[in-house]
XYZ file of C-alpha atoms in Angstrom:
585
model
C 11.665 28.130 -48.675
C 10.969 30.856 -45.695
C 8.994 29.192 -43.439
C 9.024 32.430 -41.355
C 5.944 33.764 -43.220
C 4.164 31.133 -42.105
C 4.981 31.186 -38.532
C 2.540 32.506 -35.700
C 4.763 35.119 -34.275
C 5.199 34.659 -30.526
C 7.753 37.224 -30.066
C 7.397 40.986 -31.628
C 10.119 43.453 -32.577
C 13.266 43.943 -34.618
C 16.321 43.517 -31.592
C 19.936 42.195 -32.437
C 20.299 38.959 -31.920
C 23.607 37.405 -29.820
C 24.779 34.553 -31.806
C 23.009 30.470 -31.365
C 26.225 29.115 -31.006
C 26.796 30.932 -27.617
C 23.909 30.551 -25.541
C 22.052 27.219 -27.514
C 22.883 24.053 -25.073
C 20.693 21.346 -23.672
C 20.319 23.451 -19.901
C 19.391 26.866 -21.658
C 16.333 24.358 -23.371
C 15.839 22.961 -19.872
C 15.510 26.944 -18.131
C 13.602 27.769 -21.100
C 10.531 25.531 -20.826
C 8.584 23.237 -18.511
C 9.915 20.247 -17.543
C 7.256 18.028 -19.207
C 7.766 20.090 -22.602
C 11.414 19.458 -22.553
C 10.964 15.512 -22.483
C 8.694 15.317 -24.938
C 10.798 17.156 -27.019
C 13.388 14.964 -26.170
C 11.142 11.973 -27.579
C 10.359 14.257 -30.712
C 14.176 14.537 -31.410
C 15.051 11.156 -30.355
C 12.234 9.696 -32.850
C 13.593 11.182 -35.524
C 11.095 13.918 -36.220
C 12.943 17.038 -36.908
C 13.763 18.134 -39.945
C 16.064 21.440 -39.976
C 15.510 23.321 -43.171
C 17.418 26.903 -42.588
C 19.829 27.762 -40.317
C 22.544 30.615 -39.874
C 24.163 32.272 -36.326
C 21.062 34.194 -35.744
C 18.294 31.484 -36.345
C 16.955 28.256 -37.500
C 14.038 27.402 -39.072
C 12.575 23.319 -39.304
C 9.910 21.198 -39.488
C 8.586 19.122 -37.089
C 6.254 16.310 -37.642
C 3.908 15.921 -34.484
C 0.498 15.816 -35.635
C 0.540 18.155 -37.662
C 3.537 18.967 -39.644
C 4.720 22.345 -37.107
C 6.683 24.758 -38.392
C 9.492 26.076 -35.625
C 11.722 29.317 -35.847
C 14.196 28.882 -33.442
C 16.457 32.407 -32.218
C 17.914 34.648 -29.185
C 16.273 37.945 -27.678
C 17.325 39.728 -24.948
C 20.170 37.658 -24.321
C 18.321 33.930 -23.979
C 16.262 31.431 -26.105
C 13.449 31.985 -28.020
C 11.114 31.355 -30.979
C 8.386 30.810 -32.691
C 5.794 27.760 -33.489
C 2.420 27.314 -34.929
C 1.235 24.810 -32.797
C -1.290 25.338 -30.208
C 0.653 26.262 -26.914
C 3.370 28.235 -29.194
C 0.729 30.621 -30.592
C 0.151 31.625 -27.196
C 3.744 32.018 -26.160
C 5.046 29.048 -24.712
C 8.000 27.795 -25.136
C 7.200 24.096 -26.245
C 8.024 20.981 -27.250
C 8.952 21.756 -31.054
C 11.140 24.324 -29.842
C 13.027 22.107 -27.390
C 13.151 19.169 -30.522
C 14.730 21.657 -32.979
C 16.983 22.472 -30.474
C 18.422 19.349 -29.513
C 18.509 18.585 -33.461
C 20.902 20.982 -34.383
C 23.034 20.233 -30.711
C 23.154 16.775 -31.818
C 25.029 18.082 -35.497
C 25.027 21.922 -35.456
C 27.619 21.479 -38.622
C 24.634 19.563 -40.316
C 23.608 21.089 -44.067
C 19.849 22.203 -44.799
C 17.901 18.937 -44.806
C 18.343 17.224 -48.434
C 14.949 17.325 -50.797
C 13.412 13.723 -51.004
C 14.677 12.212 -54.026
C 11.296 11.251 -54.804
C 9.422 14.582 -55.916
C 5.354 14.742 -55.352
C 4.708 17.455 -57.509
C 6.276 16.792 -60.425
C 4.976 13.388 -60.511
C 1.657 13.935 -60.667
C 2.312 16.848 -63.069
C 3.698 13.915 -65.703
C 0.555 12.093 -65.319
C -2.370 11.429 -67.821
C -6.157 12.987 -67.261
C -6.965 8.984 -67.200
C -3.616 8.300 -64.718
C -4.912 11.381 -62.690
C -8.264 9.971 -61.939
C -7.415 6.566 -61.189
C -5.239 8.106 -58.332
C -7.523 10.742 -57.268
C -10.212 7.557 -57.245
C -7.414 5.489 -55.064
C -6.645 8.050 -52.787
C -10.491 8.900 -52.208
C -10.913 6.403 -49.397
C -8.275 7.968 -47.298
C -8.952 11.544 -48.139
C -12.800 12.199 -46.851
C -12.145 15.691 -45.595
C -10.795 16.920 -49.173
C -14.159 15.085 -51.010
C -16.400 16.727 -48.271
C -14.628 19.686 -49.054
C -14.953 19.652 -52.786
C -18.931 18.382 -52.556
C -19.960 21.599 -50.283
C -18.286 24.103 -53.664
C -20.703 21.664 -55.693
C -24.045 22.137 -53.909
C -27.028 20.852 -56.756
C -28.757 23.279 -58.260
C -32.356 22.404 -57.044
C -33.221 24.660 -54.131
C -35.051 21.978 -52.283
C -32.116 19.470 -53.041
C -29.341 21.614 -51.840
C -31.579 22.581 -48.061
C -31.269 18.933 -48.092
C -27.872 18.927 -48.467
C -26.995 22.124 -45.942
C -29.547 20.398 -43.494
C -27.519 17.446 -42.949
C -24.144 19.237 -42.899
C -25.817 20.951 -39.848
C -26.414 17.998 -38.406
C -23.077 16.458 -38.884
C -21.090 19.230 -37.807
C -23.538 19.731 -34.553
C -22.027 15.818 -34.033
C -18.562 17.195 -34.561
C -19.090 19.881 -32.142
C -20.244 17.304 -29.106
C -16.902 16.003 -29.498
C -15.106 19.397 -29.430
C -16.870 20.286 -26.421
C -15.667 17.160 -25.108
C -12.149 17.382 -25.964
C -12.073 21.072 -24.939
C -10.976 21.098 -21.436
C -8.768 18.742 -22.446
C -5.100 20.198 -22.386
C -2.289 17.567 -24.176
C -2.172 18.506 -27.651
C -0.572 15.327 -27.854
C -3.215 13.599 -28.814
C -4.204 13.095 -32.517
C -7.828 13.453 -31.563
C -7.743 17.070 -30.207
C -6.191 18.619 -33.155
C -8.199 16.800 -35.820
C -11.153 16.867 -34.340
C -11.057 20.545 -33.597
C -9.294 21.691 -36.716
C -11.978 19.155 -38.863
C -15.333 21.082 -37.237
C -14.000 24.568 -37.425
C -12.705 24.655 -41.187
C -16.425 23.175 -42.059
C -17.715 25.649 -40.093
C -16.234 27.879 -41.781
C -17.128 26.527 -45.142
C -20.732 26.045 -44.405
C -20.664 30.261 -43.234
C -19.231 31.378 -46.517
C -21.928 28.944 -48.380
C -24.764 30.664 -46.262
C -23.165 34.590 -46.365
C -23.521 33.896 -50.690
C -26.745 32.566 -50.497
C -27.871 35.773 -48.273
C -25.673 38.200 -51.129
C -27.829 36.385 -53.676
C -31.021 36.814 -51.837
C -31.903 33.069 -52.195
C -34.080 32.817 -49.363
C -35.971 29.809 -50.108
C -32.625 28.389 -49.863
C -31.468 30.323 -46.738
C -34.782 30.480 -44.264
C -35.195 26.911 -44.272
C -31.643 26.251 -43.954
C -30.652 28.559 -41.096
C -33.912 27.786 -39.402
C -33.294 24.528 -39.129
C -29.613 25.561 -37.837
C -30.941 28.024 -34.823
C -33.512 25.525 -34.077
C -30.868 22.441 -33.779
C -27.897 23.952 -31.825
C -30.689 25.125 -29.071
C -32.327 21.757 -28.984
C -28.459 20.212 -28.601
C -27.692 20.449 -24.772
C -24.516 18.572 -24.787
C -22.973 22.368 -26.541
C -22.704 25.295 -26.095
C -25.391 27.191 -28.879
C -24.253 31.122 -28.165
C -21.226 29.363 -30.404
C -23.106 27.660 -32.831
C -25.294 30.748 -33.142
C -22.704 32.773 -34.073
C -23.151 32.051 -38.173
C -26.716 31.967 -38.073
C -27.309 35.545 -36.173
C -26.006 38.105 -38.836
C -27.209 35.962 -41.395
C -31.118 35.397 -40.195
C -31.124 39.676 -38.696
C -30.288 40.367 -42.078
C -32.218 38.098 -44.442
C -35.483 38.688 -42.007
C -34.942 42.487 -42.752
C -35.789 42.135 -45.840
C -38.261 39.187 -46.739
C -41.188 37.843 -44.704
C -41.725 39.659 -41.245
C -44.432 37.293 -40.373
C -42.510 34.416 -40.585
C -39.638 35.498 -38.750
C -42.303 36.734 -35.906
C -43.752 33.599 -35.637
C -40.183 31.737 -35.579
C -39.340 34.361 -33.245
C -42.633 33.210 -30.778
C -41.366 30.101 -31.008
C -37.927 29.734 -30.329
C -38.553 33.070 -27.744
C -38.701 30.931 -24.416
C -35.234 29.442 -25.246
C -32.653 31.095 -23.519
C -29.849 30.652 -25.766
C -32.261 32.621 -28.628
C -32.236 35.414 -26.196
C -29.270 37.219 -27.573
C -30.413 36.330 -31.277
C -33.595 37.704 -30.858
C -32.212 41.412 -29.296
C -30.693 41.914 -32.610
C -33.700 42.278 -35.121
C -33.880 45.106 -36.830
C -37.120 47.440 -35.651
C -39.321 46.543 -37.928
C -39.164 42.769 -36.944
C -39.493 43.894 -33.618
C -42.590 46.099 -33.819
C -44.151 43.326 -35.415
C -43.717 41.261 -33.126
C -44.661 43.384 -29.934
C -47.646 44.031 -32.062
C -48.349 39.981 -32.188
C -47.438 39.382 -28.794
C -49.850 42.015 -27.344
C -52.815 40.223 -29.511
C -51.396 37.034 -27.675
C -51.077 38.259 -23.898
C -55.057 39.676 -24.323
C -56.275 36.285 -25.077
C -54.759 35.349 -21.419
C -57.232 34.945 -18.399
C -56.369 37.228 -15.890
C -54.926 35.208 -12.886
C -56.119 36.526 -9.030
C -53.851 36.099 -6.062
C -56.267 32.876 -5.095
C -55.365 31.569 -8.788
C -52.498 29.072 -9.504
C -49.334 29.933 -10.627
C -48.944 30.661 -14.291
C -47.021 29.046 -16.907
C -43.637 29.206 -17.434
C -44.863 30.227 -20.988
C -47.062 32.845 -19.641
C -44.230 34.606 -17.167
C -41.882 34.389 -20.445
C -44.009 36.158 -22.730
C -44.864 38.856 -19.305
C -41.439 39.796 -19.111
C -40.285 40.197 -22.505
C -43.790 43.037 -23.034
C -43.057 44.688 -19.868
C -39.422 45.148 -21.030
C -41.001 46.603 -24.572
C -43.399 48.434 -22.567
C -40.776 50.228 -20.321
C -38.749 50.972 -23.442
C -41.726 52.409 -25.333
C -42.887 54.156 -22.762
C -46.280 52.281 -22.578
C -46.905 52.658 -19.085
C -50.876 51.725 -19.613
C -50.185 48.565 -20.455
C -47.246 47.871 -18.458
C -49.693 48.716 -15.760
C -52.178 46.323 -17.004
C -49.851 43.337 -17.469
C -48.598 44.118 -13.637
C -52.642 43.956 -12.695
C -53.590 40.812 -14.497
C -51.222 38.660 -13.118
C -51.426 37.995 -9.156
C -50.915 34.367 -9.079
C -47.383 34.972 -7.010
C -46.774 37.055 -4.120
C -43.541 38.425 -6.727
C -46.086 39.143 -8.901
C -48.245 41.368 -6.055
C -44.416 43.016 -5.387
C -43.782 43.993 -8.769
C -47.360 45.761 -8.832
C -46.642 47.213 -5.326
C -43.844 48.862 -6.889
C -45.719 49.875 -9.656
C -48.110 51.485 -7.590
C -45.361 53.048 -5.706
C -43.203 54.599 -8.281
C -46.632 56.507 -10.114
C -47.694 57.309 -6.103
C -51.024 55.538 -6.730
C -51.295 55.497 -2.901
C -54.598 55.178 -2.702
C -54.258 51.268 -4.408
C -51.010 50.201 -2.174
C -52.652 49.345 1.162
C -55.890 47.533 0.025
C -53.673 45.216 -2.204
C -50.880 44.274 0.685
C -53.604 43.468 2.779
C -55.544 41.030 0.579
C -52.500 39.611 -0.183
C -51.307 39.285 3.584
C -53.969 37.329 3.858
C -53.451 34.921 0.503
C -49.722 34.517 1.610
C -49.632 34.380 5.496
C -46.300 33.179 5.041
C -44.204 35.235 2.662
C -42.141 37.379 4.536
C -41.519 39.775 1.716
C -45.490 40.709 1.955
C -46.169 40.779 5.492
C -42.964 42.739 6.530
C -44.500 45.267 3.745
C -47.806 45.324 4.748
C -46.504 45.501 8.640
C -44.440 48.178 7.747
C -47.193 50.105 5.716
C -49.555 49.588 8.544
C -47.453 51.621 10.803
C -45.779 54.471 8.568
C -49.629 55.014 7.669
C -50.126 55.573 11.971
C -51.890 52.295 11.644
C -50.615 51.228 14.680
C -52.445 48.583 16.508
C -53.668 47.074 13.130
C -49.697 46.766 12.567
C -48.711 45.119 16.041
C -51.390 42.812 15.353
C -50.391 41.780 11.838
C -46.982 41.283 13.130
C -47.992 39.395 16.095
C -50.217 37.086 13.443
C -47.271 36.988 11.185
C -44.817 35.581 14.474
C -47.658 33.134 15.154
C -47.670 31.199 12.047
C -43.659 31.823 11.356
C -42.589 31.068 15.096
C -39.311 29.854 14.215
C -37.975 32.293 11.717
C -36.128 35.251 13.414
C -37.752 37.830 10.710
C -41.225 37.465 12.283
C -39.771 37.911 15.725
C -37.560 40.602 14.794
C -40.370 42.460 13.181
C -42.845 42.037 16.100
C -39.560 43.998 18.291
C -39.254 46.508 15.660
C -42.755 47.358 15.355
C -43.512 46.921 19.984
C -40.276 49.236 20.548
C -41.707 52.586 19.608
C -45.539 51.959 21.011
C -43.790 51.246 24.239
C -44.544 47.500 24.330
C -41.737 45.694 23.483
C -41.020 43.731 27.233
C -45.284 43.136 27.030
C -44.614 41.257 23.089
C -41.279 39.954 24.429
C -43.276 37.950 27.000
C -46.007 36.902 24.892
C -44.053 35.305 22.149
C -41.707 33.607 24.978
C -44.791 32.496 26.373
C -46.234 31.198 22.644
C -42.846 29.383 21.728
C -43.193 27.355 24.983
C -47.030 26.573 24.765
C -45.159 25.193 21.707
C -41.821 23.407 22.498
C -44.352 21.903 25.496
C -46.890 20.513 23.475
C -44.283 19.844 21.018
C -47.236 19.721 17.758
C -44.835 19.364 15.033
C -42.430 16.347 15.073
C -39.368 17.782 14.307
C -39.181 21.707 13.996
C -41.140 22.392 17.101
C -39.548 19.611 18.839
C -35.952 21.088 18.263
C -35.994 24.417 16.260
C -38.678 26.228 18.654
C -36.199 25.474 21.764
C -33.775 27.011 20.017
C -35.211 30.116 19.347
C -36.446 30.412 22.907
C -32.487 30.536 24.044
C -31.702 32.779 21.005
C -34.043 35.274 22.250
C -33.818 35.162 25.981
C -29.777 35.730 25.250
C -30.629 38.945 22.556
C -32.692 39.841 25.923
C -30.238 39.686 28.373
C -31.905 36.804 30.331
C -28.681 34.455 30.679
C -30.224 32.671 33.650
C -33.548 31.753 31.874
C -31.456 30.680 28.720
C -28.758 28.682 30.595
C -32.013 26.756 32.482
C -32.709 25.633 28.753
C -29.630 24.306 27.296
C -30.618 20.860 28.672
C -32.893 20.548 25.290
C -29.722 21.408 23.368
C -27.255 18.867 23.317
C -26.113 19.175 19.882
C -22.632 21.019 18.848
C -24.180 24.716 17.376
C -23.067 28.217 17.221
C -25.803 29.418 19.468
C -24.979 26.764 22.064
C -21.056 27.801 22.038
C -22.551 31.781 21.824
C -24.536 30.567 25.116
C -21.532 28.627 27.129
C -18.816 31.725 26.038
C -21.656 34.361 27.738
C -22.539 32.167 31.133
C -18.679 31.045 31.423
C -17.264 34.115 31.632
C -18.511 33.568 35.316
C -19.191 29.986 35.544
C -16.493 28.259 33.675
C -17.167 24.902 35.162
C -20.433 24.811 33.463
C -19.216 25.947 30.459
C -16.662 23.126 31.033
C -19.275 20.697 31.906
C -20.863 21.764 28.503
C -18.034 21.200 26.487
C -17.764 17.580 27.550
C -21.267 16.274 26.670
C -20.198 17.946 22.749
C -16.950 16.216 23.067
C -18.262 12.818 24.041
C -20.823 12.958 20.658
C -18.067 14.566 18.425
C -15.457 11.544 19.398
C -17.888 9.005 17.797
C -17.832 10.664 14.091
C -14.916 9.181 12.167
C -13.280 11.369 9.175
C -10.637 15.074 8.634
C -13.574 17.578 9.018
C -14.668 15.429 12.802
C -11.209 15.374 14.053
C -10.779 19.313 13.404
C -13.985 19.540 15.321
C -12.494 17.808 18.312
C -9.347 19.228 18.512
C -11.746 22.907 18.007
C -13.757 21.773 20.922
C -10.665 20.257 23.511
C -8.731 23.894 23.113
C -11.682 25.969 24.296
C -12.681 22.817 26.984
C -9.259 22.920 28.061
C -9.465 26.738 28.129
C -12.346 26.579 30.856
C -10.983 24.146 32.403
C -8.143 26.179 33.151
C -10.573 29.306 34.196
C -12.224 27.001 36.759
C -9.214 26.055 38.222
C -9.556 22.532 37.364
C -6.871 21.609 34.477
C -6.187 18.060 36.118
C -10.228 17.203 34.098
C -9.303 18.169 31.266
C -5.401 16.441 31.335
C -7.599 13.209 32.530
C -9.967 13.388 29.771
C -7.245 14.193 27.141
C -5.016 11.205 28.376
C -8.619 9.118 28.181
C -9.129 9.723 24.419
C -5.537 9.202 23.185
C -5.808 5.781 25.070
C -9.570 4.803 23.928
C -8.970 6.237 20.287
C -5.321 5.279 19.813
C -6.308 2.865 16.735
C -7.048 6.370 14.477
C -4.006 7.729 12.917
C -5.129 10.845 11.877
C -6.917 11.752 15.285
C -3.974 10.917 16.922
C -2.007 13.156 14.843
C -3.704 15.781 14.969
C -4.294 15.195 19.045
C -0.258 14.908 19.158
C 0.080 18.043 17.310
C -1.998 19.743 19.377
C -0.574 17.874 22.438
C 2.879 20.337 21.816
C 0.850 23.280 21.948
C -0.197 22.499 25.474
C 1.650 24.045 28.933
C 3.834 21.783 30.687
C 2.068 19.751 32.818
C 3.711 20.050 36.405
């Protein structure tokens, strides 16, 4: 029997071999594979389940019963091991467990003959029985054998159309079941294990069965049999979340793009309308043929008119509605329909994206005339969207709008105090009129009318301070921003950004700094806290050091390894760090 015609080949090409005998031991095996391949091997061999069929100087071929029955060619190539398997890590070139069991077969009796045939022979027994013999075994066997009977049921569909959808339904359904399971098992990587194989082997030939079943009922053009069927199929596998339906799709897209060119348009448009808000039917849907697609822009249009048009005071639309929006506008632009794109754009300004996409719109047919009166009604219906006021700022002033634009801006800082785009626009738009020190002042003055009367409970009482330091240090005020670290005691980049600028001259107050964050970082327990403290003691130890003062900081250190010497990990890490450190003299 050559088994070799049945092999996966791992390894390509015609070379002269160097001769088994030489170069086949138990350590070439070991260098060959990974460590956990080799012993289970090992157990393979050990259990008895190789079975060497062929064998010669330049190869041998066996059986090996894992589970599956794996067929192993075993050889030499450029001067070392290898071979070939059909399991699943051999067919993608690994050297694996078969491999090492056939190995340590023949090393265990290399003079061994060809394995001897069972005396007891399958195939000509059942050839000697009776048609009455036959069926009582088939009959026995039945119960163990479900696969086979599902196998032979799906070639015998019945011959009623309405009975055999029935039929094809509920094969869909069982093999969406299987397919839970094989998404399951699939990250799973020890072929070991019965389940895998079975499981995954079990779903993917009836897959495969119920595609050949649907590709002759589309050759035969029984589509009474075949629309309700693959219907039913697309509108399962998107409904199942626990897999993934691009896979599942695969055997129903060719098969629905090519019956639906041919028989009922309207249905398919109406399946299509639908299913069309489903993601996963995204891909199907791209490949009807034109005519299906015409159609359906045709019905979709007659859809979208029925819509009320929604102003920029209106709530947001549907997630229905936005769908529907974006699939016309792409079948618009591809059409070349710019009258309606331009009317979808105009009847939809629930969302200040929506207002964007017109604005661009507007822009790219230079309908300049509409661009200005739109930003502004909608600076107005979204005081807070940054998008649309830095636009309509920014409009304002390249239209020589200019105090209309410092004043939008200014309105825009006013209700967006703490976000550095308003402030950052106000700058960019009171730099070129000359004004930027006069807005500087005014919004320092606003953010401490603020962080004074302290109206909101938690951003003004915290965030507002911040940006007060933030901006005074962007100024150039140190002074006025060192006066307000008091309000920050927390551990943040913009209070390190402050000490690093004010202790370039006054390290002790950087220093001073650095030990209020050290006393709160001490108290949190954990790896990421500890980093943080060792972070923090190297740049307090650093100004320290610059203030001429290093006796604080060796106190302080000695304090903590004595107050904190019940955590290990601190006091690794403080030990570690510890070494690091200048002799102390």
């Amino acid at each position: 029997m050559n088994f070799s015609k049945m092999m996966t080949s791992v390894f390509c090409g015609e070379e002269e071999m160097d001769n088994l005998k030489t170069l086949l031991s138990e350590a070439a095996l070991q260098e060959r594979t990974e460590p956990e391949f080799f012993d289970r091997g090992e157990n393979y061999f050990r259990r008895g389940r190789v079975r060497i069929e062929e064998k010669d100087d330049e190869h041998i071929l066996a059986s090996v019963n894992g589970t599956h029955r794996y067929h192993v060619q075993l050889t030499v190539r450029e001067q070392r091991l290898a071979g070939t398997c059909n399991c699943p890590v051999g067919r993608i070139g690994i050297f694996c467990k078969h491999l090492v069991a056939t190995g340590l077969a023949y090393l265990s009796c290399p003079e061994n003959v060809v394995g001897e045939k069972p005396a007891f022979d399958w195939k000509q027994f059942v050839r000697t029985l009776s048609q009455e013999e036959l069926v009582t075994l088939v009959l026995e066997m039945s119960a163990r054998c479900p696969q086979i009977i599902e196998k032979y049921r799906m070639k015998n569909l019945p011959s009623s159309p309405a009975a055999k959808v029935k039929v094809l339904q509920k094969k869909i359904h069982s093999l969406l079941s299987q397919a839970k399971k094989v998404t399951q098992l699939d990250g799973y990587d020890d072929y070991d294990y019965d389940t895998n194989e079975s499981v995954s082997e079990r779903f993917y030939e009836e897959l495969t069965q119920l595609e050949t079943i649907l590709e002759n009922l589309a050759k035969e053009k029984d589509f009474q049999t075949l629309y309700p069927v693959v219907e039913y199929g697309i509108e399962k596998s998107i409904a199942t979340v626990e897999i993934n339906p691009d896979e599942f799709l695969e055997i129903f897209k060719p098969l629905y793009v090519l019956s639906s060119s041919a028989e009922a348009p309207k249905r398919v448009v109406q399946k299509i309308q639908q299913w069309g808000s489903e993601v996963p039917f995204y891909e199907l849907f791209q490949q009807f043929p034109k005519p299906i697609l015409d159609l359906w822009y045709k019905e979709a249009r007659c859809e979208w008119e029925k819509l009320p048009t929604l102003k920029m005071s209106d709530q947001s639309s549907s997630y229905e509605r936005e769908f529907l929006e974006s699939r016309l506008i792409s079948f618009a632009e591809a059409r070349g329909d710019i009258d309606f794109l331009l009317r979808i754009r105009q009847q939809n300004l629930s969302g200040p994206e929506h207002v964007l996409e017109l604005l661009r719109e507007y822009q790219r047919r230079e309908m300049t005339e509409e661009i200005l009166p739109l930003l502004q009604k909608a600076g107005n219906t979204f005081p807070d969207d940054q998008e649309i006021q830095q636009t309509l700022v920014r409009e304002l002033r390249n239209r020589k709008k200019t105090k209309e634009a410092l004043a939008q801006a200014w309105t825009f800082f006013e209700n967006n105090p703490a976000e550095k785009s308003a402030f950052s626009l106000l700058m960019e738009i009171a730099e070129p009129t000359g004004k930027k020190t006069e807005f500087l002042d005014k919004a320092l003055q606003h953010l401490e009318k603020l962080d004074v009367a302290k109206q909101s409970t938690y951003w003004n009482a915290f965030y507002i301070k911040e940006r007060r330091v933030e901006i005074l240090l962007d100024a150039g005020r140190l002074e006025q921003a060192w006066e307000l670290r008091k309000g920050l005691n927390r551990l943040h980049p913009l209070g390190r950004r402050l000490a690093k600028m004010w202790g370039q001259d006054h390290p002790a107050d950087a220093a001073s700094l650095y030990r209020q964050w050290l006393d709160v970082a001490i108290q949190t327990t954990g790896e990421a806290a500890y980093e943080e403290v060792v972070s923090l003691l190297k740049e307090y130890e650093q100004y320290c050091r610059a203030a001429g003062n290093p006796a604080e900081f060796i106190a302080y250190f000695q304090w903590i390894q004595e107050k904190y010497r019940r955590r290990p990990r601190l006091m690794e890490k403080l030990q570690a760090y510890e070494r690091t450190l200048p002799e102390r003299g």
